[in-house]
GROMACS .gro file of N, CA and C in nm:
model
  513
    1UNK      N    1   9.640   9.444   8.445
    1UNK     CA    2   9.708   9.403   8.602
    1UNK      C    3   9.866   9.436   8.596
    2UNK      N    4   9.905   9.549   8.706
    2UNK     CA    5  10.062   9.553   8.709
    2UNK      C    6  10.107   9.448   8.740
    3UNK      N    7  10.261   9.425   8.748
    3UNK     CA    8  10.331   9.326   8.764
    3UNK      C    9  10.342   9.274   8.897
    4UNK      N   10  10.366   9.380   8.992
    4UNK     CA   11  10.341   9.346   9.147
    4UNK      C   12  10.226   9.311   9.196
    5UNK      N   13  10.107   9.346   9.124
    5UNK     CA   14   9.970   9.316   9.147
    5UNK      C   15   9.943   9.160   9.117
    6UNK      N   16  10.010   9.132   9.002
    6UNK     CA   17   9.984   8.991   8.951
    6UNK      C   18  10.066   8.916   9.063
    7UNK      N   19  10.193   8.945   9.081
    7UNK     CA   20  10.272   8.885   9.178
    7UNK      C   21  10.224   8.832   9.284
    8UNK      N   22  10.153   8.968   9.375
    8UNK     CA   23  10.102   8.953   9.494
    8UNK      C   24   9.997   8.852   9.513
    9UNK      N   25   9.905   8.875   9.383
    9UNK     CA   26   9.793   8.773   9.398
    9UNK      C   27   9.801   8.628   9.371
   10UNK      N   28   9.943   8.586   9.293
   10UNK     CA   29   9.985   8.438   9.275
   10UNK      C   30  10.038   8.408   9.419
   11UNK      N   31  10.114   8.484   9.497
   11UNK     CA   32  10.152   8.429   9.628
   11UNK      C   33  10.067   8.433   9.719
   12UNK      N   34   9.954   8.510   9.710
   12UNK     CA   35   9.840   8.505   9.815
   12UNK      C   36   9.763   8.378   9.792
   13UNK      N   37   9.736   8.317   9.663
   13UNK     CA   38   9.688   8.219   9.637
   13UNK      C   39   9.792   8.066   9.672
   14UNK      N   40   9.918   8.060   9.681
   14UNK     CA   41  10.000   8.001   9.722
   14UNK      C   42   9.976   7.966   9.834
   15UNK      N   43   9.990   8.101   9.903
   15UNK     CA   44   9.972   8.112  10.056
   15UNK      C   45   9.856   8.038  10.137
   16UNK      N   46   9.764   8.039  10.050
   16UNK     CA   47   9.621   7.958  10.071
   16UNK      C   48   9.643   7.836  10.063
   17UNK      N   49   9.707   7.783   9.958
   17UNK     CA   50   9.709   7.633   9.913
   17UNK      C   51   9.821   7.566  10.011
   18UNK      N   52   9.929   7.632  10.055
   18UNK     CA   53  10.039   7.600  10.097
   18UNK      C   54  10.082   7.655  10.239
   19UNK      N   55  10.008   7.726  10.263
   19UNK     CA   56  10.044   7.833  10.384
   19UNK      C   57  10.187   7.894  10.387
   20UNK      N   58  10.243   7.913  10.506
   20UNK     CA   59  10.393   7.988  10.477
   20UNK      C   60  10.493   7.875  10.488
   21UNK      N   61  10.494   7.796  10.412
   21UNK     CA   62  10.574   7.678  10.428
   21UNK      C   63  10.701   7.713  10.403
   22UNK      N   64  10.745   7.841  10.350
   22UNK     CA   65  10.891   7.852  10.271
   22UNK      C   66  10.947   7.907  10.424
   23UNK      N   67  10.890   7.936  10.534
   23UNK     CA   68  10.955   7.980  10.673
   23UNK      C   69  11.044   7.898  10.695
   24UNK      N   70  11.042   7.764  10.646
   24UNK     CA   71  11.154   7.657  10.682
   24UNK      C   72  11.268   7.687  10.622
   25UNK      N   73  11.290   7.733  10.499
   25UNK     CA   74  11.381   7.766  10.418
   25UNK      C   75  11.497   7.832  10.479
   26UNK      N   76  11.599   7.773  10.497
   26UNK     CA   77  11.737   7.821  10.526
   26UNK      C   78  11.793   7.933  10.445
   27UNK      N   79  11.859   8.008  10.455
   27UNK     CA   80  11.913   8.113  10.359
   27UNK      C   81  11.969   8.026  10.241
   28UNK      N   82  12.036   7.944  10.257
   28UNK     CA   83  12.129   7.853  10.165
   28UNK      C   84  12.045   7.809  10.065
   29UNK      N   85  11.907   7.744  10.113
   29UNK     CA   86  11.803   7.676  10.016
   29UNK      C   87  11.753   7.778   9.948
   30UNK      N   88  11.725   7.910   9.990
   30UNK     CA   89  11.643   8.024   9.930
   30UNK      C   90  11.723   8.029   9.848
   31UNK      N   91  11.867   8.037   9.859
   31UNK     CA   92  11.936   8.120   9.747
   31UNK      C   93  11.926   8.008   9.609
   32UNK      N   94  11.952   7.850   9.627
   32UNK     CA   95  11.953   7.760   9.563
   32UNK      C   96  11.800   7.775   9.493
   33UNK      N   97  11.701   7.770   9.542
   33UNK     CA   98  11.571   7.804   9.470
   33UNK      C   99  11.570   7.909   9.378
   34UNK      N  100  11.591   8.026   9.421
   34UNK     CA  101  11.647   8.169   9.319
   34UNK      C  102  11.716   8.123   9.203
   35UNK      N  103  11.849   8.018   9.230
   35UNK     CA  104  11.898   7.997   9.154
   35UNK      C  105  11.867   7.905   9.022
   36UNK      N  106  11.771   7.777   9.072
   36UNK     CA  107  11.704   7.721   8.972
   36UNK      C  108  11.605   7.776   8.893
   37UNK      N  109  11.559   7.872   8.943
   37UNK     CA  110  11.472   7.952   8.846
   37UNK      C  111  11.534   8.014   8.738
   38UNK      N  112  11.621   8.110   8.783
   38UNK     CA  113  11.718   8.169   8.714
   38UNK      C  114  11.786   8.090   8.600
   39UNK      N  115  11.863   7.966   8.652
   39UNK     CA  116  11.900   7.889   8.555
   39UNK      C  117  11.801   7.834   8.452
   40UNK      N  118  11.675   7.822   8.505
   40UNK     CA  119  11.584   7.760   8.403
   40UNK      C  120  11.565   7.871   8.322
   41UNK      N  121  11.549   7.978   8.330
   41UNK     CA  122  11.521   8.093   8.225
   41UNK      C  123  11.636   8.099   8.141
   42UNK      N  124  11.772   8.081   8.189
   42UNK     CA  125  11.881   8.075   8.099
   42UNK      C  126  11.856   7.971   7.995
   43UNK      N  127  11.846   7.849   8.041
   43UNK     CA  128  11.822   7.747   7.969
   43UNK      C  129  11.744   7.749   7.880
   44UNK      N  130  11.615   7.810   7.888
   44UNK     CA  131  11.523   7.827   7.803
   44UNK      C  132  11.527   7.941   7.715
   45UNK      N  133  11.625   8.031   7.737
   45UNK     CA  134  11.652   8.127   7.651
   45UNK      C  135  11.747   8.070   7.517
   46UNK      N  136  11.833   8.006   7.599
   46UNK     CA  137  11.934   7.957   7.506
   46UNK      C  138  11.869   7.811   7.400
   47UNK      N  139  11.805   7.746   7.477
   47UNK     CA  140  11.740   7.627   7.400
   47UNK      C  141  11.602   7.651   7.293
   48UNK      N  142  11.522   7.762   7.363
   48UNK     CA  143  11.447   7.815   7.291
   48UNK      C  144  11.310   7.725   7.303
   49UNK      N  145  11.316   7.628   7.371
   49UNK     CA  146  11.202   7.520   7.410
   49UNK      C  147  11.191   7.511   7.555
   50UNK      N  148  11.061   7.471   7.560
   50UNK     CA  149  11.030   7.408   7.690
   50UNK      C  150  10.961   7.289   7.711
   51UNK      N  151  11.001   7.183   7.760
   51UNK     CA  152  10.941   7.028   7.758
   51UNK      C  153  10.844   7.045   7.868
   52UNK      N  154  10.857   7.116   7.937
   52UNK     CA  155  10.731   7.114   8.071
   52UNK      C  156  10.622   7.200   8.017
   53UNK      N  157  10.647   7.260   7.930
   53UNK     CA  158  10.515   7.405   7.901
   53UNK      C  159  10.496   7.504   7.952
   54UNK      N  160  10.597   7.539   8.068
   54UNK     CA  161  10.577   7.655   8.114
   54UNK      C  162  10.705   7.751   8.037
   55UNK      N  163  10.694   7.897   8.027
   55UNK     CA  164  10.778   7.950   7.961
   55UNK      C  165  10.850   8.042   8.067
   56UNK      N  166  10.911   8.125   8.007
   56UNK     CA  167  11.014   8.222   8.082
   56UNK      C  168  10.964   8.324   8.175
   57UNK      N  169  10.808   8.364   8.142
   57UNK     CA  170  10.750   8.475   8.215
   57UNK      C  171  10.726   8.422   8.363
   58UNK      N  172  10.670   8.308   8.382
   58UNK     CA  173  10.633   8.254   8.496
   58UNK      C  174  10.792   8.256   8.607
   59UNK      N  175  10.876   8.221   8.554
   59UNK     CA  176  11.014   8.206   8.608
   59UNK      C  177  11.044   8.323   8.671
   60UNK      N  178  11.036   8.415   8.575
   60UNK     CA  179  11.061   8.569   8.630
   60UNK      C  180  10.943   8.613   8.768
   61UNK      N  181  10.795   8.575   8.723
   61UNK     CA  182  10.748   8.591   8.830
   61UNK      C  183  10.769   8.517   8.974
   62UNK      N  184  10.819   8.390   8.961
   62UNK     CA  185  10.837   8.321   9.070
   62UNK      C  186  11.001   8.380   9.157
   63UNK      N  187  11.102   8.444   9.049
   63UNK     CA  188  11.201   8.541   9.107
   63UNK      C  189  11.168   8.643   9.216
   64UNK      N  190  11.064   8.710   9.154
   64UNK     CA  191  11.015   8.819   9.238
   64UNK      C  192  10.968   8.737   9.355
   65UNK      N  193  10.861   8.677   9.352
   65UNK     CA  194  10.793   8.614   9.474
   65UNK      C  195  10.920   8.530   9.583
   66UNK      N  196  10.987   8.482   9.519
   66UNK     CA  197  11.097   8.428   9.579
   66UNK      C  198  11.223   8.511   9.639
   67UNK      N  199  11.198   8.640   9.586
   67UNK     CA  200  11.296   8.752   9.651
   67UNK      C  201  11.250   8.820   9.778
   68UNK      N  202  11.116   8.843   9.739
   68UNK     CA  203  11.048   8.880   9.885
   68UNK      C  204  11.052   8.799   9.990
   69UNK      N  205  11.035   8.665   9.956
   69UNK     CA  206  11.043   8.570  10.037
   69UNK      C  207  11.200   8.554  10.125
   70UNK      N  208  11.271   8.601  10.034
   70UNK     CA  209  11.427   8.605  10.111
   70UNK      C  210  11.448   8.722  10.175
   71UNK      N  211  11.382   8.838  10.156
   71UNK     CA  212  11.385   8.966  10.246
   71UNK      C  213  11.303   8.929  10.351
   72UNK      N  214  11.191   8.853  10.356
   72UNK     CA  215  11.116   8.811  10.461
   72UNK      C  216  11.220   8.731  10.557
   73UNK      N  217  11.265   8.636  10.517
   73UNK     CA  218  11.352   8.545  10.566
   73UNK      C  219  11.459   8.636  10.657
   74UNK      N  220  11.513   8.719  10.564
   74UNK     CA  221  11.657   8.781  10.630
   74UNK      C  222  11.603   8.884  10.759
   75UNK      N  223  11.463   8.939  10.753
   75UNK     CA  224  11.406   8.974  10.849
   75UNK      C  225  11.378   8.934  10.978
   76UNK      N  226  11.300   8.795  10.935
   76UNK     CA  227  11.264   8.737  11.079
   76UNK      C  228  11.344   8.599  11.090
   77UNK      N  229  11.451   8.566  10.991
   77UNK     CA  230  11.496   8.465  11.011
   77UNK      C  231  11.435   8.305  10.972
   78UNK      N  232  11.489   8.213  10.961
   78UNK     CA  233  11.390   8.093  10.934
   78UNK      C  234  11.369   8.013  11.067
   79UNK      N  235  11.262   7.913  11.042
   79UNK     CA  236  11.222   7.842  11.161
   79UNK      C  237  11.202   7.698  11.133
   80UNK      N  238  11.164   7.617  11.214
   80UNK     CA  239  11.159   7.469  11.167
   80UNK      C  240  10.994   7.451  11.167
   81UNK      N  241  10.915   7.515  11.196
   81UNK     CA  242  10.775   7.529  11.166
   81UNK      C  243  10.724   7.695  11.126
   82UNK      N  244  10.615   7.642  11.038
   82UNK     CA  245  10.532   7.771  11.002
   82UNK      C  246  10.498   7.866  11.132
   83UNK      N  247  10.537   7.974  11.142
   83UNK     CA  248  10.513   8.050  11.255
   83UNK      C  249  10.431   8.172  11.258
   84UNK      N  250  10.412   8.216  11.126
   84UNK     CA  251  10.308   8.329  11.077
   84UNK      C  252  10.161   8.269  11.013
   85UNK      N  253  10.065   8.386  11.024
   85UNK     CA  254   9.958   8.369  10.980
   85UNK      C  255   9.976   8.420  10.828
   86UNK      N  256   9.888   8.393  10.754
   86UNK     CA  257   9.842   8.434  10.640
   86UNK      C  258   9.839   8.570  10.632
   87UNK      N  259   9.792   8.627  10.702
   87UNK     CA  260   9.760   8.771  10.729
   87UNK      C  261   9.931   8.845  10.737
   88UNK      N  262   9.959   8.798  10.821
   88UNK     CA  263  10.118   8.840  10.871
   88UNK      C  264  10.212   8.830  10.728
   89UNK      N  265  10.170   8.711  10.675
   89UNK     CA  266  10.284   8.682  10.566
   89UNK      C  267  10.258   8.785  10.455
   90UNK      N  268  10.107   8.819  10.422
   90UNK     CA  269  10.096   8.939  10.336
   90UNK      C  270  10.137   9.046  10.367
   91UNK      N  271  10.134   9.075  10.498
   91UNK     CA  272  10.176   9.237  10.547
   91UNK      C  273  10.315   9.228  10.526
   92UNK      N  274  10.390   9.129  10.548
   92UNK     CA  275  10.545   9.125  10.517
   92UNK      C  276  10.562   9.135  10.383
   93UNK      N  277  10.487   9.056  10.296
   93UNK     CA  278  10.505   9.059  10.149
   93UNK      C  279  10.489   9.199  10.087
   94UNK      N  280  10.383   9.269  10.145
   94UNK     CA  281  10.351   9.408  10.128
   94UNK      C  282  10.481   9.522  10.126
   95UNK      N  283  10.519   9.480  10.251
   95UNK     CA  284  10.624   9.571  10.314
   95UNK      C  285  10.747   9.573  10.250
   96UNK      N  286  10.766   9.460  10.186
   96UNK     CA  287  10.904   9.429  10.141
   96UNK      C  288  10.862   9.444   9.964
   97UNK      N  289  10.758   9.435   9.922
   97UNK     CA  290  10.742   9.459   9.771
   97UNK      C  291  10.723   9.639   9.755
   98UNK      N  292  10.709   9.685   9.872
   98UNK     CA  293  10.679   9.840   9.863
   98UNK      C  294  10.841   9.883   9.868
   99UNK      N  295  10.927   9.830   9.955
   99UNK     CA  296  11.081   9.896   9.950
   99UNK      C  297  11.123   9.846   9.832
  100UNK      N  298  11.132   9.740   9.744
  100UNK     CA  299  11.185   9.721   9.615
  100UNK      C  300  11.114   9.813   9.532
  101UNK      N  301  10.996   9.850   9.531
  101UNK     CA  302  10.911   9.936   9.410
  101UNK      C  303  11.015  10.066   9.462
  102UNK      N  304  11.012  10.089   9.565
  102UNK     CA  305  11.070  10.245   9.598
  102UNK      C  306  11.232  10.250   9.539
  103UNK      N  307  11.299  10.155   9.579
  103UNK     CA  308  11.433  10.135   9.513
  103UNK      C  309  11.441  10.131   9.365
  104UNK      N  310  11.338  10.082   9.330
  104UNK     CA  311  11.325  10.075   9.148
  104UNK      C  312  11.309  10.224   9.106
  105UNK      N  313  11.218  10.270   9.180
  105UNK     CA  314  11.182  10.414   9.133
  105UNK      C  315  11.313  10.496   9.144
  106UNK      N  316  11.362  10.487   9.265
  106UNK     CA  317  11.502  10.588   9.280
  106UNK      C  318  11.606  10.535   9.161
  107UNK      N  319  11.604  10.429   9.140
  107UNK     CA  320  11.735  10.376   9.029
  107UNK      C  321  11.693  10.412   8.890
  108UNK      N  322  11.542  10.397   8.875
  108UNK     CA  323  11.469  10.449   8.738
  108UNK      C  324  11.517  10.599   8.736
  109UNK      N  325  11.530  10.693   8.814
  109UNK     CA  326  11.529  10.813   8.780
  109UNK      C  327  11.681  10.833   8.759
  110UNK      N  328  11.759  10.769   8.848
  110UNK     CA  329  11.923  10.790   8.816
  110UNK      C  330  11.980  10.713   8.695
  111UNK      N  331  11.918  10.603   8.680
  111UNK     CA  332  11.972  10.556   8.572
  111UNK      C  333  11.871  10.585   8.427
  112UNK      N  334  11.755  10.654   8.423
  112UNK     CA  335  11.693  10.707   8.315
  112UNK      C  336  11.645  10.597   8.239
  113UNK      N  337  11.591  10.527   8.319
  113UNK     CA  338  11.526  10.371   8.302
  113UNK      C  339  11.600  10.317   8.157
  114UNK      N  340  11.716  10.287   8.188
  114UNK     CA  341  11.801  10.216   8.091
  114UNK      C  342  11.770  10.079   8.053
  115UNK      N  343  11.680  10.023   8.160
  115UNK     CA  344  11.637   9.895   8.143
  115UNK      C  345  11.543   9.867   8.019
  116UNK      N  346  11.495   9.950   7.976
  116UNK     CA  347  11.411   9.973   7.893
  116UNK      C  348  11.473   9.931   7.734
  117UNK      N  349  11.592   9.985   7.727
  117UNK     CA  350  11.681   9.935   7.615
  117UNK      C  351  11.747   9.818   7.643
  118UNK      N  352  11.753   9.747   7.691
  118UNK     CA  353  11.815   9.633   7.745
  118UNK      C  354  11.771   9.498   7.711
  119UNK      N  355  11.829   9.408   7.714
  119UNK     CA  356  11.786   9.224   7.627
  119UNK      C  357  11.719   9.188   7.756
  120UNK      N  358  11.627   9.105   7.745
  120UNK     CA  359  11.594   9.010   7.862
  120UNK      C  360  11.680   8.938   7.916
  121UNK      N  361  11.772   8.904   7.784
  121UNK     CA  362  11.865   8.802   7.831
  121UNK      C  363  11.944   8.863   7.930
  122UNK      N  364  11.970   9.007   7.901
  122UNK     CA  365  12.077   9.048   8.008
  122UNK      C  366  12.043   9.070   8.146
  123UNK      N  367  11.895   9.068   8.159
  123UNK     CA  368  11.833   9.066   8.304
  123UNK      C  369  11.867   8.918   8.399
  124UNK      N  370  11.836   8.817   8.292
  124UNK     CA  371  11.878   8.681   8.346
  124UNK      C  372  12.041   8.672   8.376
  125UNK      N  373  12.122   8.714   8.322
  125UNK     CA  374  12.260   8.731   8.342
  125UNK      C  375  12.293   8.811   8.454
  126UNK      N  376  12.246   8.928   8.480
  126UNK     CA  377  12.227   9.003   8.601
  126UNK      C  378  12.200   8.971   8.717
  127UNK      N  379  12.070   8.845   8.707
  127UNK     CA  380  12.013   8.776   8.809
  127UNK      C  381  12.089   8.665   8.862
  128UNK      N  382  12.150   8.596   8.756
  128UNK     CA  383  12.261   8.497   8.794
  128UNK      C  384  12.382   8.545   8.871
  129UNK      N  385  12.419   8.677   8.814
  129UNK     CA  386  12.542   8.730   8.894
  129UNK      C  387  12.510   8.782   9.050
  130UNK      N  388  12.396   8.810   9.050
  130UNK     CA  389  12.346   8.857   9.197
  130UNK      C  390  12.348   8.730   9.261
  131UNK      N  391  12.262   8.613   9.214
  131UNK     CA  392  12.271   8.503   9.318
  131UNK      C  393  12.421   8.456   9.322
  132UNK      N  394  12.519   8.464   9.232
  132UNK     CA  395  12.611   8.409   9.264
  132UNK      C  396  12.702   8.479   9.391
  133UNK      N  397  12.678   8.622   9.390
  133UNK     CA  398  12.729   8.717   9.499
  133UNK      C  399  12.648   8.669   9.600
  134UNK      N  400  12.538   8.647   9.615
  134UNK     CA  401  12.441   8.601   9.754
  134UNK      C  402  12.519   8.484   9.819
  135UNK      N  403  12.555   8.383   9.717
  135UNK     CA  404  12.627   8.259   9.742
  135UNK      C  405  12.758   8.327   9.814
  136UNK      N  406  12.852   8.378   9.754
  136UNK     CA  407  12.965   8.415   9.818
  136UNK      C  408  12.934   8.495   9.933
  137UNK      N  409  12.865   8.579   9.968
  137UNK     CA  410  12.841   8.643  10.107
  137UNK      C  411  12.798   8.548  10.196
  138UNK      N  412  12.715   8.443  10.151
  138UNK     CA  413  12.662   8.316  10.251
  138UNK      C  414  12.810   8.256  10.282
  139UNK      N  415  12.884   8.204  10.185
  139UNK     CA  416  13.000   8.134  10.216
  139UNK      C  417  13.089   8.214  10.334
  140UNK      N  418  13.099   8.371  10.316
  140UNK     CA  419  13.174   8.430  10.388
  140UNK      C  420  13.096   8.464  10.550
  141UNK      N  421  12.982   8.430  10.541
  141UNK     CA  422  12.891   8.433  10.683
  141UNK      C  423  12.851   8.572  10.683
  142UNK      N  424  12.845   8.644  10.592
  142UNK     CA  425  12.830   8.786  10.582
  142UNK      C  426  12.934   8.853  10.634
  143UNK      N  427  13.046   8.814  10.616
  143UNK     CA  428  13.185   8.924  10.637
  143UNK      C  429  13.220   8.972  10.536
  144UNK      N  430  13.159   9.059  10.477
  144UNK     CA  431  13.178   9.127  10.352
  144UNK      C  432  13.329   9.251  10.369
  145UNK      N  433  13.378   9.294  10.274
  145UNK     CA  434  13.486   9.426  10.330
  145UNK      C  435  13.390   9.567  10.296
  146UNK      N  436  13.346   9.534  10.145
  146UNK     CA  437  13.290   9.625  10.087
  146UNK      C  438  13.147   9.644  10.039
  147UNK      N  439  13.122   9.493  10.039
  147UNK     CA  440  12.995   9.472   9.928
  147UNK      C  441  12.866   9.510  10.012
  148UNK      N  442  12.766   9.545   9.932
  148UNK     CA  443  12.620   9.541   9.967
  148UNK      C  444  12.582   9.400  10.008
  149UNK      N  445  12.508   9.426  10.089
  149UNK     CA  446  12.436   9.287  10.179
  149UNK      C  447  12.364   9.210  10.083
  150UNK      N  448  12.318   9.078  10.168
  150UNK     CA  449  12.209   8.995  10.058
  150UNK      C  450  12.092   9.063  10.030
  151UNK      N  451  12.037   9.145  10.137
  151UNK     CA  452  11.923   9.207  10.090
  151UNK      C  453  11.915   9.301   9.980
  152UNK      N  454  12.069   9.377   9.948
  152UNK     CA  455  12.055   9.474   9.843
  152UNK      C  456  12.049   9.351   9.708
  153UNK      N  457  12.103   9.253   9.711
  153UNK     CA  458  12.124   9.160   9.609
  153UNK      C  459  11.972   9.117   9.563
  154UNK      N  460  11.893   9.049   9.667
  154UNK     CA  461  11.766   9.025   9.639
  154UNK      C  462  11.695   9.140   9.577
  155UNK      N  463  11.700   9.258   9.650
  155UNK     CA  464  11.604   9.395   9.598
  155UNK      C  465  11.641   9.348   9.456
  156UNK      N  466  11.786   9.389   9.377
  156UNK     CA  467  11.804   9.396   9.273
  156UNK      C  468  11.757   9.247   9.186
  157UNK      N  469  11.753   9.158   9.235
  157UNK     CA  470  11.688   9.029   9.163
  157UNK      C  471  11.552   9.048   9.160
  158UNK      N  472  11.472   9.118   9.254
  158UNK     CA  473  11.326   9.132   9.223
  158UNK      C  474  11.312   9.248   9.125
  159UNK      N  475  11.400   9.334   9.108
  159UNK     CA  476  11.393   9.445   9.020
  159UNK      C  477  11.420   9.408   8.860
  160UNK      N  478  11.518   9.319   8.869
  160UNK     CA  479  11.564   9.299   8.720
  160UNK      C  480  11.453   9.169   8.680
  161UNK      N  481  11.378   9.090   8.783
  161UNK     CA  482  11.274   9.005   8.743
  161UNK      C  483  11.151   9.107   8.709
  162UNK      N  484  11.135   9.207   8.753
  162UNK     CA  485  10.988   9.289   8.727
  162UNK      C  486  11.043   9.327   8.593
  163UNK      N  487  11.139   9.363   8.557
  163UNK     CA  488  11.177   9.435   8.422
  163UNK      C  489  11.174   9.313   8.322
  164UNK      N  490  11.214   9.189   8.339
  164UNK     CA  491  11.173   9.099   8.267
  164UNK      C  492  11.030   9.061   8.222
  165UNK      N  493  10.963   9.072   8.332
  165UNK     CA  494  10.793   9.048   8.309
  165UNK      C  495  10.731   9.152   8.217
  166UNK      N  496  10.782   9.270   8.271
  166UNK     CA  497  10.739   9.385   8.183
  166UNK      C  498  10.798   9.359   8.034
  167UNK      N  499  10.921   9.330   7.989
  167UNK     CA  500  10.928   9.340   7.886
  167UNK      C  501  10.872   9.212   7.802
  168UNK      N  502  10.862   9.104   7.852
  168UNK     CA  503  10.806   8.993   7.796
  168UNK      C  504  10.643   8.999   7.801
  169UNK      N  505  10.567   9.103   7.873
  169UNK     CA  506  10.436   9.144   7.867
  169UNK      C  507  10.443   9.232   7.734
  170UNK      N  508  10.516   9.297   7.735
  170UNK     CA  509  10.480   9.386   7.617
  170UNK      C  510  10.526   9.333   7.473
  171UNK      N  511  10.593   9.230   7.486
  171UNK     CA  512  10.618   9.164   7.342
  171UNK      C  513  10.507   9.096   7.270
   0.00000   0.00000   0.00000
């Protein structure tokens, strides 16, 4: 199963269990959720041990799905109640996953798939850097001078996490 199909299947199962409860997440809360997932990956990379039994790969999958949720939230804004059906949520998921894949393919062409020679720990550090950038942009209320927006950072987080899942699957 390819990475995005795996992530989509998990997202759909969680959507069944919890509905689109993530619709209530404000941008800063979503950023913090991405942060704790990435920090856990870094912690596990350093400590080489998980006391709760889940490893690094599921956290990269979570970063992919939360990154897509972030893109949906940027498009639709947050709400105080769940305001979309599972079908609408899946359509939005597919739209943003497709956009992230298209960006990845373009960058893979331009960078000649350099990610394949990188360490997984570098993906983690780059993701944490992107999250820090999102926090800064949020603190500036989006008023940047030359920087890409939050959406570009979410796309990069998704794509670095995809690379992490691929590399961890190949090992």
